[in-house]
């Protein structure tokens, strides 16, 4: 009877260790629930953004309880109390005691603590003190190293501050006091005023002013815009800035990021100016929803932690089996149960590697110190082993593998042969335009040599026809050294071809026949497939003595050739890829750019580029199919 009782108790004791499976199932269910909830939020937000993009501006302003000249400060303060600060979800910093507990908790430390307690209770102060010292040193060393890294990361964040220019109206004495208290800014009592505030104080309904270089601080609808180009590389991976307009959107679009009258938090203004109304802030933004989906999921247990835990539980099970057996054998055979308990305790201590937590922590800390000399901050020591065990690296393209800067790669004639004449005419067009120069113009201006820069002095500007988004071209009119009046046009290939009647081939002017037009389209499409952006250059000599020119004069042009532009790879990209491959790390590219651009870059830096999976194809795959596709493909575009 006594033996059966002990057997049942011992079996029940071992079964308690399977509770961890319950907690693992609970965590999996929790992560699934949180992920599903975050996905629902993202879908609802996408629909809301589409609705706002299609609304008339007066309706949207009424919906947001605002006006063209902004909110009053009192109203903005009320909105702040309702919507909270304009901050995206991020990992909450641990308190010091939570961090200490995080550093302490693992099966070995808990077991050693129990053994130390038993040692003290059995008057083995030396053994208890040694075990306690090992546990304390292991915990404090990890706490000290991770705290230092976290402080370094926080100091880097503190160096970055962003502000936004907002409008306020009907500023009275109370508003003056409120503005002084909230932002530390002294303003006058005026009907309407604009000033900069930290972006975390923005609220829905705020009217903000944007210009080149500004970061978009929230999800906004454009009220007015002039030559507005926005880089959405952080959201979509597109290397080229996208054009933004103020008009309401009428067509149905699947992705909110394709809406050209909306601005999204996390993107930035490349050129132009705009006035916009804030629609949503913080975690209610599109960027905030993405961040919420990331932070809603708990940290996954790393392979290193799994390995340590498996070894820990194995040794604990050995100890739990051996210690009672030794206890009972000694107790029943010798009759001295006190001596049996001490001997069983010594067996338990002998089976437990007291130095293992200390050795593991000190080794990881040494790795963190080494990485810190390489200017890498390690916030969690366990990440070092994961970093070293990596066999697949997923990377973005724009700004990571590439320089995130547009360069002129080719200047060729109609048949694709290098031509300095084409570059010269394009240079005159880019140099003499008075509008805001875009990235392509800057690339052209940087590509010419000193001789060509001096050559421009022989030309005199007479007039220009500015760029607009309907024509997608712009023209300048100059007087040549031969006293001829010449219109030089530059723009999208299809738009330039619409106004061309002839082409220049090896110095001869020929009629633009259907066969030539087809050949031109084939050549430019080949450039596009190589990942290049193509701009056409054309001109026309004008015999009249007119002083002003308009869009109507952009006719019967002569196509000279093309310019091609590329965001080239970084010089360090290829050596880095080679080193990764040498260490057995496969590299996969995840980008929002098109497949042709990505394939060209990957080909140049040594990444396999033959297997490409597009976003639309991924949407059609099941989870099981996607798992197979992820193994087989290297480019996701």
Coordinates of C-alpha atoms in Angstrom, one line a residue:
X1 CA 0.0 0.0 0.0
X2 CA 2.8 2.4 0.9
X3 CA 4.6 1.6 -2.3
X4 CA 1.5 2.2 -4.4
X5 CA 0.9 5.5 -2.7
X6 CA 4.5 6.7 -3.4
X7 CA 4.2 5.5 -7.0
X8 CA 1.0 7.5 -7.6
X9 CA 2.5 10.6 -6.0
X10 CA 5.6 10.3 -8.0
X11 CA 3.6 9.8 -11.3
X12 CA 1.5 12.8 -10.5
X13 CA 4.6 14.8 -9.7
X14 CA 6.1 14.0 -13.1
X15 CA 2.8 14.8 -14.9
X16 CA 3.0 18.3 -13.5
X17 CA 5.9 19.0 -15.8
X18 CA 3.6 18.5 -18.8
X19 CA 1.8 21.7 -17.7
X20 CA 4.3 23.6 -19.9
X21 CA 2.5 22.0 -22.9
X22 CA -0.7 23.6 -21.7
X23 CA 1.0 27.0 -21.5
X24 CA 2.6 26.5 -24.9
X25 CA -0.9 25.7 -26.3
X26 CA -2.3 28.7 -24.5
X27 CA 0.4 31.0 -26.0
X28 CA -0.2 29.7 -29.5
X29 CA -3.9 30.3 -29.2
X30 CA -3.2 33.8 -27.8
X31 CA -0.9 34.6 -30.7
X32 CA -3.4 33.3 -33.2
X33 CA -6.2 35.4 -31.7
X34 CA -4.0 38.5 -31.5
X35 CA -2.8 38.1 -35.1
X36 CA -6.4 37.5 -36.3
X37 CA -7.6 40.6 -34.4
X38 CA -4.8 42.7 -35.8
X39 CA -5.6 41.5 -39.4
X40 CA -9.3 42.5 -38.9
X41 CA -8.2 46.0 -37.8
X42 CA -6.0 46.3 -40.9
X43 CA -8.9 45.3 -43.2
X44 CA -11.3 47.8 -41.6
X45 CA -8.6 50.5 -41.8
X46 CA -8.1 49.8 -45.5
X47 CA -11.8 50.2 -46.2
X48 CA -11.9 53.4 -44.1
X49 CA -8.9 54.9 -46.1
X50 CA -10.6 54.1 -49.4
X51 CA -13.8 55.7 -48.2
X52 CA -12.0 58.9 -47.1
X53 CA -10.1 59.0 -50.4
X54 CA -13.4 59.1 -52.4
X55 CA -15.2 61.6 -50.2
X56 CA -15.6 65.3 -51.3
X57 CA -13.3 67.5 -49.3
X58 CA -16.1 69.4 -47.6
X59 CA -17.6 66.1 -46.4
X60 CA -14.3 64.8 -45.0
X61 CA -13.6 68.1 -43.2
X62 CA -17.1 67.9 -41.7
X63 CA -16.6 64.3 -40.7
X64 CA -13.3 65.3 -38.9
X65 CA -15.0 68.3 -37.3
X66 CA -12.4 70.7 -38.7
X67 CA -12.0 73.5 -41.3
X68 CA -9.5 74.6 -44.0
X69 CA -7.8 76.9 -41.4
X70 CA -7.3 74.2 -38.8
X71 CA -8.5 73.5 -35.3
X72 CA -8.6 75.7 -32.3
X73 CA -6.0 74.8 -29.6
X74 CA -8.8 74.0 -27.2
X75 CA -10.4 71.6 -29.7
X76 CA -7.0 70.0 -30.5
X77 CA -6.5 69.4 -26.7
X78 CA -9.9 67.7 -26.4
X79 CA -9.1 65.5 -29.4
X80 CA -5.8 64.6 -27.7
X81 CA -7.7 63.4 -24.6
X82 CA -9.9 61.2 -26.9
X83 CA -7.4 59.8 -29.3
X84 CA -4.2 59.8 -27.3
X85 CA -0.7 60.7 -28.4
X86 CA 0.3 60.2 -32.1
X87 CA 2.6 57.2 -31.3
X88 CA 2.7 53.8 -32.9
X89 CA 2.7 50.6 -30.9
X90 CA 6.1 49.5 -29.8
X91 CA 7.6 47.2 -27.3
X92 CA 7.0 48.5 -23.7
X93 CA 10.2 48.8 -21.7
X94 CA 10.5 46.5 -18.8
X95 CA 10.7 47.8 -15.3
X96 CA 13.9 47.0 -13.4
X97 CA 12.3 44.2 -11.4
X98 CA 10.6 42.7 -14.5
X99 CA 14.0 42.8 -16.3
X100 CA 15.7 41.1 -13.3
X101 CA 13.0 38.4 -13.3
X102 CA 13.3 38.0 -17.1
X103 CA 17.1 37.5 -16.7
X104 CA 16.6 35.0 -13.8
X105 CA 13.8 32.8 -15.1
X106 CA 15.0 29.5 -16.6
X107 CA 14.7 26.0 -15.3
X108 CA 18.3 25.7 -14.1
X109 CA 18.2 28.9 -12.1
X110 CA 14.9 27.9 -10.5
X111 CA 16.2 24.4 -9.7
X112 CA 19.5 25.8 -8.3
X113 CA 17.5 28.2 -6.1
X114 CA 15.5 25.3 -4.7
X115 CA 18.7 23.3 -4.1
X116 CA 20.2 26.3 -2.4
X117 CA 17.1 26.6 -0.2
X118 CA 17.3 22.9 0.8
X119 CA 21.0 23.3 1.5
X120 CA 20.4 26.2 3.9
X121 CA 17.5 24.3 5.6
X122 CA 19.9 21.3 6.1
X123 CA 22.6 23.5 7.6
X124 CA 24.9 23.2 4.5
X125 CA 25.6 26.9 4.4
X126 CA 28.8 26.6 2.3
X127 CA 27.0 24.7 -0.5
X128 CA 24.0 27.0 -0.4
X129 CA 26.2 30.1 -0.5
X130 CA 28.1 28.8 -3.5
X131 CA 24.9 27.9 -5.5
X132 CA 23.3 31.3 -4.6
X133 CA 26.5 33.1 -5.8
X134 CA 26.4 31.3 -9.1
X135 CA 22.8 32.1 -9.7
X136 CA 23.2 35.7 -8.6
X137 CA 26.2 36.3 -10.8
X138 CA 24.6 34.8 -13.8
X139 CA 21.4 36.9 -13.4
X140 CA 23.2 40.2 -12.6
X141 CA 25.7 39.8 -15.5
X142 CA 22.9 39.3 -18.0
X143 CA 20.9 42.2 -16.4
X144 CA 23.9 44.6 -16.5
X145 CA 24.7 43.8 -20.2
X146 CA 21.2 44.1 -21.5
X147 CA 20.5 47.2 -19.5
X148 CA 23.6 48.9 -21.0
X149 CA 22.4 47.9 -24.5
X150 CA 18.9 49.2 -23.9
X151 CA 20.2 52.5 -22.6
X152 CA 22.4 52.9 -25.7
X153 CA 19.3 52.2 -27.9
X154 CA 17.2 54.7 -26.0
X155 CA 19.9 57.4 -26.3
X156 CA 19.9 56.9 -30.1
X157 CA 16.1 57.3 -30.2
X158 CA 16.3 60.5 -28.1
X159 CA 18.6 62.0 -30.8
X160 CA 15.8 61.9 -33.4
X161 CA 13.0 64.5 -33.0
X162 CA 10.3 65.3 -35.5
X163 CA 8.0 68.2 -35.7
X164 CA 5.0 69.2 -38.0
X165 CA 3.8 72.6 -39.1
X166 CA 0.1 73.0 -38.0
X167 CA -2.5 75.7 -38.5
X168 CA -4.6 77.1 -35.6
X169 CA -7.3 79.7 -35.8
X170 CA -9.0 82.1 -33.4
X171 CA -6.1 82.1 -31.0
X172 CA -7.2 83.8 -27.8
X173 CA -5.6 84.3 -24.4
X174 CA -6.6 80.8 -23.1
X175 CA -5.2 79.3 -26.3
X176 CA -1.9 81.2 -25.8
X177 CA -1.6 79.8 -22.3
X178 CA -2.4 76.2 -23.5
X179 CA 0.1 76.5 -26.4
X180 CA 2.8 77.7 -23.9
X181 CA 2.1 74.8 -21.5
X182 CA 1.9 72.1 -24.2
X183 CA 4.7 73.1 -26.6
X184 CA 6.7 75.8 -24.8
X185 CA 5.9 78.2 -27.7
X186 CA 4.8 81.8 -27.2
X187 CA 2.3 83.0 -29.9
X188 CA 0.2 86.1 -30.5
X189 CA -3.5 86.4 -30.5
X190 CA -4.4 86.1 -34.2
X191 CA -7.2 84.9 -36.4
X192 CA -5.0 82.3 -37.9
X193 CA -1.5 81.2 -37.1
X194 CA 1.0 78.4 -38.1
X195 CA 3.8 76.9 -35.9
X196 CA 5.7 73.7 -35.4
X197 CA 4.7 71.2 -32.8
X198 CA 6.1 67.7 -31.9
X199 CA 4.4 65.1 -34.1
X200 CA 3.1 63.2 -31.1
X201 CA 0.7 66.0 -30.4
X202 CA -1.1 65.8 -33.8
X203 CA -4.7 64.8 -33.7
X204 CA -7.3 63.9 -36.3
X205 CA -8.6 67.1 -37.9
X206 CA -5.3 69.0 -37.7
X207 CA -4.3 70.9 -40.9
X208 CA -0.6 70.5 -41.6
X209 CA 1.8 72.1 -44.1
X210 CA 4.3 69.9 -45.9
X211 CA 7.4 70.6 -48.0
X212 CA 10.5 68.8 -49.4
X213 CA 12.3 66.8 -46.7
X214 CA 9.3 66.5 -44.3
X215 CA 8.3 63.2 -42.9
X216 CA 4.6 62.4 -43.1
X217 CA 3.6 62.4 -39.4
X218 CA 0.2 60.7 -39.8
X219 CA -2.3 59.4 -42.3
X220 CA -3.5 62.4 -44.2
X221 CA -5.8 63.5 -47.1
X222 CA -4.3 66.1 -49.4
X223 CA -6.1 69.5 -49.5
X224 CA -3.8 71.2 -52.0
X225 CA -0.6 70.1 -53.6
X226 CA 2.0 71.5 -56.0
X227 CA 4.5 69.3 -57.7
X228 CA 4.2 66.8 -54.8
X229 CA 6.4 63.7 -55.0
X230 CA 6.4 61.3 -52.0
X231 CA 8.8 58.5 -51.3
X232 CA 6.9 55.4 -50.1
X233 CA 9.9 53.1 -50.1
X234 CA 9.5 52.4 -46.4
X235 CA 6.0 51.1 -47.0
X236 CA 6.1 49.6 -50.5
X237 CA 9.8 49.3 -51.5
X238 CA 9.3 51.4 -54.6
X239 CA 12.6 53.2 -55.4
X240 CA 11.0 56.0 -57.4
X241 CA 8.9 58.7 -55.7
X242 CA 5.1 58.7 -56.5
X243 CA 3.1 61.6 -57.6
X244 CA 0.3 62.8 -55.3
X245 CA -2.7 65.0 -56.1
X246 CA -5.5 66.7 -54.2
X247 CA -8.5 65.5 -56.3
X248 CA -10.9 62.9 -54.8
X249 CA -10.3 59.4 -56.0
X250 CA -13.0 57.8 -58.1
X251 CA -11.6 54.4 -59.2
X252 CA -11.7 51.3 -57.1
X253 CA -8.2 50.2 -55.9
X254 CA -7.3 47.2 -53.9
X255 CA -4.3 48.6 -51.9
X256 CA -4.7 51.8 -50.0
X257 CA -1.1 52.6 -50.8
X258 CA -2.0 53.1 -54.4
X259 CA -4.4 56.0 -53.5
X260 CA -2.7 59.1 -54.9
X261 CA -4.6 61.6 -52.8
X262 CA -3.6 60.1 -49.4
X263 CA -0.3 60.4 -47.5
X264 CA 0.8 57.7 -45.1
X265 CA 2.8 57.9 -41.8
X266 CA 6.3 56.7 -42.3
X267 CA 6.7 58.1 -45.8
X268 CA 8.5 61.4 -46.7
X269 CA 8.2 64.3 -49.1
X270 CA 10.8 64.3 -51.8
X271 CA 9.8 67.5 -53.6
X272 CA 6.9 69.9 -53.8
X273 CA 4.5 71.4 -51.2
X274 CA 1.1 70.4 -49.9
X275 CA -1.5 71.2 -47.3
X276 CA -3.2 68.2 -45.8
X277 CA -5.7 67.2 -43.1
X278 CA -4.8 64.5 -40.6
X279 CA -7.3 61.6 -40.8
X280 CA -5.9 59.2 -38.2
X281 CA -3.0 59.1 -35.8
X282 CA -1.0 56.6 -33.7
X283 CA -2.0 52.9 -34.0
X284 CA -5.1 54.0 -36.0
X285 CA -2.8 54.8 -39.0
X286 CA -1.9 52.3 -41.7
X287 CA 1.7 52.1 -40.4
X288 CA 0.4 51.8 -36.9
X289 CA -1.8 48.8 -37.9
X290 CA 1.3 47.1 -39.3
X291 CA 3.3 47.8 -36.2
X292 CA 0.4 46.5 -34.1
X293 CA 0.4 43.2 -36.0
X294 CA 4.2 42.9 -35.2
X295 CA 4.0 43.8 -31.5
X296 CA 0.8 41.9 -30.8
X297 CA 2.6 38.6 -31.1
X298 CA 4.8 37.5 -28.2
X299 CA 8.4 36.8 -28.6
X300 CA 8.9 33.3 -30.2
X301 CA 11.1 31.0 -28.2
X302 CA 14.5 30.9 -30.0
X303 CA 16.2 27.6 -30.9
X304 CA 18.9 28.4 -28.3
X305 CA 16.3 28.8 -25.6
X306 CA 14.6 25.6 -26.7
X307 CA 18.0 23.7 -26.6
X308 CA 18.8 25.0 -23.1
X309 CA 15.4 24.2 -21.9
X310 CA 15.5 20.6 -23.3
X311 CA 18.8 20.0 -21.6
X312 CA 17.5 21.5 -18.4
X313 CA 14.3 19.4 -18.3
X314 CA 16.3 16.3 -19.2
X315 CA 18.7 16.8 -16.2
X316 CA 15.8 17.7 -14.0
X317 CA 13.9 14.5 -14.9
X318 CA 17.1 12.5 -14.2
X319 CA 17.4 14.2 -10.8
X320 CA 13.7 13.7 -10.0
X321 CA 14.1 10.0 -10.7
X322 CA 17.4 9.4 -9.1
X323 CA 17.1 11.5 -5.9
X324 CA 13.9 9.7 -4.7
X325 CA 15.3 6.3 -5.6
X326 CA 18.5 7.0 -3.6
X327 CA 16.5 8.4 -0.7
X328 CA 14.3 5.3 -0.5
X329 CA 17.1 2.8 -0.9
X330 CA 19.2 4.5 1.8
X331 CA 16.3 5.1 4.1
X332 CA 14.9 1.5 3.9
X333 CA 18.3 -0.2 4.0
X334 CA 20.1 1.9 6.6
X335 CA 17.1 3.2 8.5
X336 CA 18.8 6.7 8.9
X337 CA 16.4 8.9 7.0
X338 CA 18.2 12.1 7.9
X339 CA 21.4 10.8 6.4
X340 CA 19.4 9.5 3.4
X341 CA 18.0 13.0 2.8
X342 CA 21.5 14.5 2.8
X343 CA 22.8 11.9 0.5
X344 CA 19.9 12.3 -1.9
X345 CA 20.4 16.0 -1.9
X346 CA 24.1 15.5 -2.7
X347 CA 23.1 13.3 -5.7
X348 CA 20.7 16.1 -6.9
X349 CA 23.4 18.7 -6.6
X350 CA 25.9 16.4 -8.4
X351 CA 23.5 15.9 -11.3
X352 CA 22.9 19.7 -11.7
X353 CA 25.7 21.7 -13.5
X354 CA 25.7 24.7 -11.2
X355 CA 28.2 26.6 -13.4
X356 CA 26.1 26.1 -16.6
X357 CA 24.0 29.3 -16.3
X358 CA 27.1 31.3 -15.5
X359 CA 29.0 29.9 -18.4
X360 CA 26.2 30.5 -20.9
X361 CA 25.6 34.1 -19.7
X362 CA 29.3 35.0 -19.7
X363 CA 29.8 33.6 -23.2
X364 CA 26.8 35.5 -24.6
X365 CA 27.9 38.7 -22.8
X366 CA 31.3 38.3 -24.4
X367 CA 29.7 38.1 -27.8
X368 CA 27.6 41.2 -27.0
X369 CA 30.8 43.1 -26.1
X370 CA 32.4 42.0 -29.3
X371 CA 29.4 43.1 -31.4
X372 CA 29.3 46.5 -29.6
X373 CA 32.8 47.2 -30.9
X374 CA 31.3 46.7 -34.3
X375 CA 28.6 49.3 -33.5
X376 CA 25.9 46.6 -33.1
X377 CA 23.5 46.9 -30.1
X378 CA 22.4 43.6 -28.7
X379 CA 19.2 44.1 -26.6
X380 CA 18.6 40.4 -25.8
X381 CA 21.6 38.2 -25.2
X382 CA 19.8 35.1 -26.6
X383 CA 19.7 36.8 -29.9
X384 CA 23.4 36.3 -30.4
X385 CA 23.1 32.6 -30.8
X386 CA 20.2 33.1 -33.2
X387 CA 22.3 35.5 -35.2
X388 CA 25.1 33.0 -35.5
X389 CA 22.8 30.1 -36.4
X390 CA 21.1 32.1 -39.2
X391 CA 20.9 30.2 -42.5
X392 CA 18.5 32.5 -44.4
X393 CA 18.6 36.3 -44.5
X394 CA 15.6 38.2 -45.8
X395 CA 16.4 41.7 -46.9
X396 CA 14.8 44.7 -48.6
X397 CA 16.2 46.1 -51.8
X398 CA 15.7 49.9 -51.9
X399 CA 18.3 51.6 -49.7
X400 CA 19.6 48.3 -48.4
X401 CA 21.1 46.6 -51.4
X402 CA 20.9 49.8 -53.5
X403 CA 22.0 53.3 -52.9
X404 CA 18.5 54.7 -52.8
X405 CA 19.6 57.4 -55.3
X406 CA 18.8 57.7 -59.0
X407 CA 21.7 57.7 -61.4
X408 CA 21.7 58.2 -65.2
X409 CA 22.8 54.9 -66.6
X410 CA 22.5 55.4 -70.4
X411 CA 22.1 58.2 -72.9
X412 CA 21.4 56.6 -76.3
X413 CA 20.0 57.4 -79.7
X414 CA 16.8 55.9 -81.1
X415 CA 18.5 52.6 -81.9
X416 CA 20.2 52.3 -78.5
X417 CA 23.7 53.6 -79.4
X418 CA 25.5 55.9 -77.0
X419 CA 24.9 59.6 -77.9
X420 CA 26.4 62.7 -76.4
X421 CA 24.0 64.8 -78.4
X422 CA 21.0 63.3 -76.5
X423 CA 22.7 64.0 -73.2
X424 CA 23.4 67.6 -74.2
X425 CA 19.8 68.3 -75.2
X426 CA 18.5 66.6 -72.0
X427 CA 21.0 68.7 -70.0
X428 CA 19.7 71.9 -71.6
X429 CA 16.1 70.8 -70.7
X430 CA 16.9 70.0 -67.1
X431 CA 19.2 73.0 -66.5
X432 CA 16.9 75.8 -68.0
X433 CA 13.6 74.7 -66.5
X434 CA 12.6 76.9 -63.6
X435 CA 10.2 74.5 -61.9
X436 CA 11.2 72.2 -59.1
X437 CA 13.8 69.7 -60.4
X438 CA 12.9 66.1 -59.7
X439 CA 15.3 63.3 -59.1
X440 CA 15.7 62.5 -62.8
X441 CA 16.7 66.1 -63.5
X442 CA 19.2 66.0 -60.7
X443 CA 20.7 62.8 -62.1
X444 CA 21.1 64.4 -65.5
X445 CA 22.7 67.5 -64.1
X446 CA 25.2 65.4 -62.1
X447 CA 26.0 63.2 -65.1
X448 CA 27.5 65.9 -67.4
X449 CA 31.2 66.9 -67.5
X450 CA 32.6 70.4 -67.3
X451 CA 32.9 70.7 -71.1
X452 CA 29.1 70.2 -71.4
X453 CA 28.5 72.6 -68.6
X454 CA 30.5 75.3 -70.4
X455 CA 28.7 74.4 -73.7
X456 CA 25.4 75.5 -72.2
X457 CA 26.6 79.1 -72.1
X458 CA 26.4 79.2 -75.9
X459 CA 22.6 78.6 -75.6
X460 CA 20.1 81.3 -74.4
X461 CA 16.8 80.4 -72.9
X462 CA 13.8 82.0 -74.5
X463 CA 10.8 80.3 -72.8
X464 CA 9.5 77.0 -71.3
X465 CA 6.4 74.9 -71.2
X466 CA 6.2 73.6 -67.6
X467 CA 5.6 69.9 -66.7
X468 CA 2.2 68.7 -65.8
X469 CA 0.9 65.2 -64.9
X470 CA -1.5 64.9 -67.8
X471 CA 1.2 65.5 -70.5
X472 CA 4.0 64.0 -68.4
X473 CA 6.6 66.0 -70.3
X474 CA 8.1 69.5 -70.2
X475 CA 9.8 71.6 -72.8
X476 CA 12.3 74.5 -72.9
X477 CA 12.9 76.8 -75.8
X478 CA 16.5 78.0 -76.4
X479 CA 18.4 79.9 -79.0
X480 CA 21.3 77.8 -80.4
X481 CA 24.8 79.0 -81.2
X482 CA 23.6 79.0 -84.9
X483 CA 20.8 81.5 -83.9
X484 CA 18.1 78.9 -84.4
X485 CA 15.1 78.7 -82.1
X486 CA 14.8 75.2 -80.7
X487 CA 12.3 73.5 -78.5
X488 CA 13.7 70.6 -76.5
X489 CA 11.2 68.2 -74.8
X490 CA 11.8 65.5 -72.3
X491 CA 9.3 63.1 -70.8
X492 CA 7.6 59.7 -70.7
X493 CA 8.3 57.7 -73.9
X494 CA 4.6 57.2 -74.8
X495 CA 3.8 60.9 -74.3
X496 CA 6.8 62.1 -76.3
X497 CA 5.9 59.7 -79.2
X498 CA 2.4 61.2 -79.3
X499 CA 3.9 64.6 -80.4
X500 CA 6.7 63.2 -82.7
X501 CA 6.4 62.9 -86.4
X502 CA 10.1 62.2 -87.2
X503 CA 13.2 60.6 -85.8
X504 CA 16.9 61.3 -86.0
X505 CA 19.0 58.4 -87.2
X506 CA 22.7 58.9 -87.5
X507 CA 22.3 62.6 -88.3
X508 CA 19.5 62.0 -90.8
X509 CA 15.8 63.0 -90.2
X510 CA 13.4 60.3 -91.2
X511 CA 9.6 59.9 -91.0
X512 CA 8.3 58.1 -87.9
X513 CA 6.8 55.0 -89.7
X514 CA 4.7 52.3 -87.9
X515 CA 7.7 50.0 -88.3
X516 CA 10.0 52.4 -86.6
X517 CA 7.5 53.1 -83.9
X518 CA 7.2 49.4 -83.2
X519 CA 11.0 49.1 -83.0
X520 CA 11.2 52.0 -80.6
X521 CA 8.6 50.5 -78.3
X522 CA 10.5 47.2 -78.4
X523 CA 13.8 48.9 -77.4
X524 CA 12.3 50.9 -74.6
X525 CA 10.5 47.8 -73.3
X526 CA 13.7 45.9 -73.2
X527 CA 15.2 48.7 -71.1
X528 CA 12.2 48.4 -68.8
X529 CA 12.7 44.7 -68.4
X530 CA 16.3 45.4 -67.3
X531 CA 14.9 47.4 -64.5
X532 CA 15.6 50.9 -66.0
X533 CA 13.3 53.8 -66.1
X534 CA 13.2 55.3 -69.6
X535 CA 12.7 59.0 -70.6
X536 CA 12.6 60.1 -74.2
X537 CA 14.2 63.3 -75.6
X538 CA 12.9 65.1 -78.7
X539 CA 13.3 68.6 -80.3
X540 CA 12.0 70.8 -83.0
X541 CA 13.6 73.8 -84.7
X542 CA 11.2 76.7 -85.0
X543 CA 11.4 79.2 -87.8
X544 CA 8.8 81.7 -86.5
X545 CA 9.7 84.8 -84.4
X546 CA 7.1 84.2 -81.7
X547 CA 8.2 85.2 -78.2
X548 CA 6.0 82.9 -76.1
X549 CA 5.3 79.2 -76.4
X550 CA 2.6 76.9 -75.2
X551 CA 1.6 73.2 -75.2
X552 CA 0.2 73.7 -78.7
X553 CA 3.8 74.1 -79.9
X554 CA 4.7 70.7 -78.7
X555 CA 4.1 69.1 -82.1
X556 CA 6.0 67.6 -85.1
X557 CA 8.9 66.9 -82.8
X558 CA 12.0 64.9 -83.8
X559 CA 12.8 62.0 -81.5
X560 CA 16.5 62.0 -80.7
X561 CA 16.9 59.1 -78.2
X562 CA 16.4 58.1 -74.6
X563 CA 17.8 58.5 -71.1
X564 CA 17.7 55.5 -68.8
X565 CA 17.9 55.7 -65.0
X566 CA 18.7 53.2 -62.2
X567 CA 19.0 53.0 -58.5
X568 CA 22.4 51.2 -58.6
X569 CA 23.6 48.6 -56.0
X570 CA 25.8 49.7 -53.2
X571 CA 29.5 48.9 -53.7
X572 CA 29.5 46.9 -50.4
X573 CA 26.5 44.8 -51.4
X574 CA 28.3 42.2 -53.6
X575 CA 31.1 41.5 -51.1
X576 CA 28.6 41.2 -48.3
X577 CA 26.5 38.7 -50.3
X578 CA 29.6 36.7 -51.1
X579 CA 30.5 36.5 -47.4
X580 CA 27.0 35.4 -46.5
X581 CA 27.1 32.7 -49.1
X582 CA 30.5 31.6 -47.9
X583 CA 29.1 31.1 -44.4
X584 CA 26.2 29.1 -45.7
X585 CA 23.6 31.9 -45.4
X586 CA 21.0 32.1 -48.3
X587 CA 19.8 35.6 -49.1
X588 CA 16.2 36.3 -50.1
X589 CA 14.9 39.7 -51.3
X590 CA 11.5 41.1 -50.2
X591 CA 10.7 44.3 -52.1
X592 CA 7.7 46.4 -53.2
X593 CA 9.6 47.2 -56.5
X594 CA 8.8 45.4 -59.8
X595 CA 10.4 42.1 -60.7
X596 CA 12.5 43.5 -63.5
X597 CA 14.3 46.1 -61.4
X598 CA 14.8 43.5 -58.6
X599 CA 16.2 40.8 -61.0
X600 CA 18.7 43.2 -62.5
X601 CA 20.0 44.3 -59.1
X602 CA 20.2 40.7 -57.9
X603 CA 22.0 39.7 -61.0
X604 CA 24.6 42.4 -60.4
X605 CA 25.3 41.5 -56.8
X606 CA 25.3 37.7 -57.1
X607 CA 21.8 36.7 -55.7
X608 CA 19.9 34.0 -57.6
X609 CA 17.4 35.9 -59.7
X610 CA 15.6 33.3 -61.8
X611 CA 12.8 32.4 -59.4
X612 CA 10.4 35.4 -58.6
X613 CA 7.1 35.3 -56.7
X614 CA 4.9 38.4 -57.0
X615 CA 2.5 39.8 -54.4
X616 CA -0.6 38.9 -56.5
X617 CA 0.5 35.3 -56.7
X618 CA 1.2 35.1 -53.0
X619 CA -2.4 36.2 -52.3
X620 CA -3.7 33.2 -54.2
X621 CA -1.6 30.6 -52.3
X622 CA -2.7 28.7 -49.2
X623 CA -0.4 28.6 -46.1
X624 CA 0.8 25.1 -47.1
X625 CA 1.6 26.2 -50.7
X626 CA 3.3 29.4 -49.4
X627 CA 5.6 27.3 -47.2
X628 CA 6.8 25.3 -50.2
X629 CA 7.1 28.5 -52.4
X630 CA 9.2 30.3 -49.7
X631 CA 11.8 27.5 -49.9
X632 CA 11.9 27.5 -53.7
X633 CA 11.9 31.3 -54.5
X634 CA 14.6 33.9 -53.8
X635 CA 12.8 37.1 -54.9
X636 CA 9.5 38.3 -53.6
X637 CA 8.4 41.4 -55.5

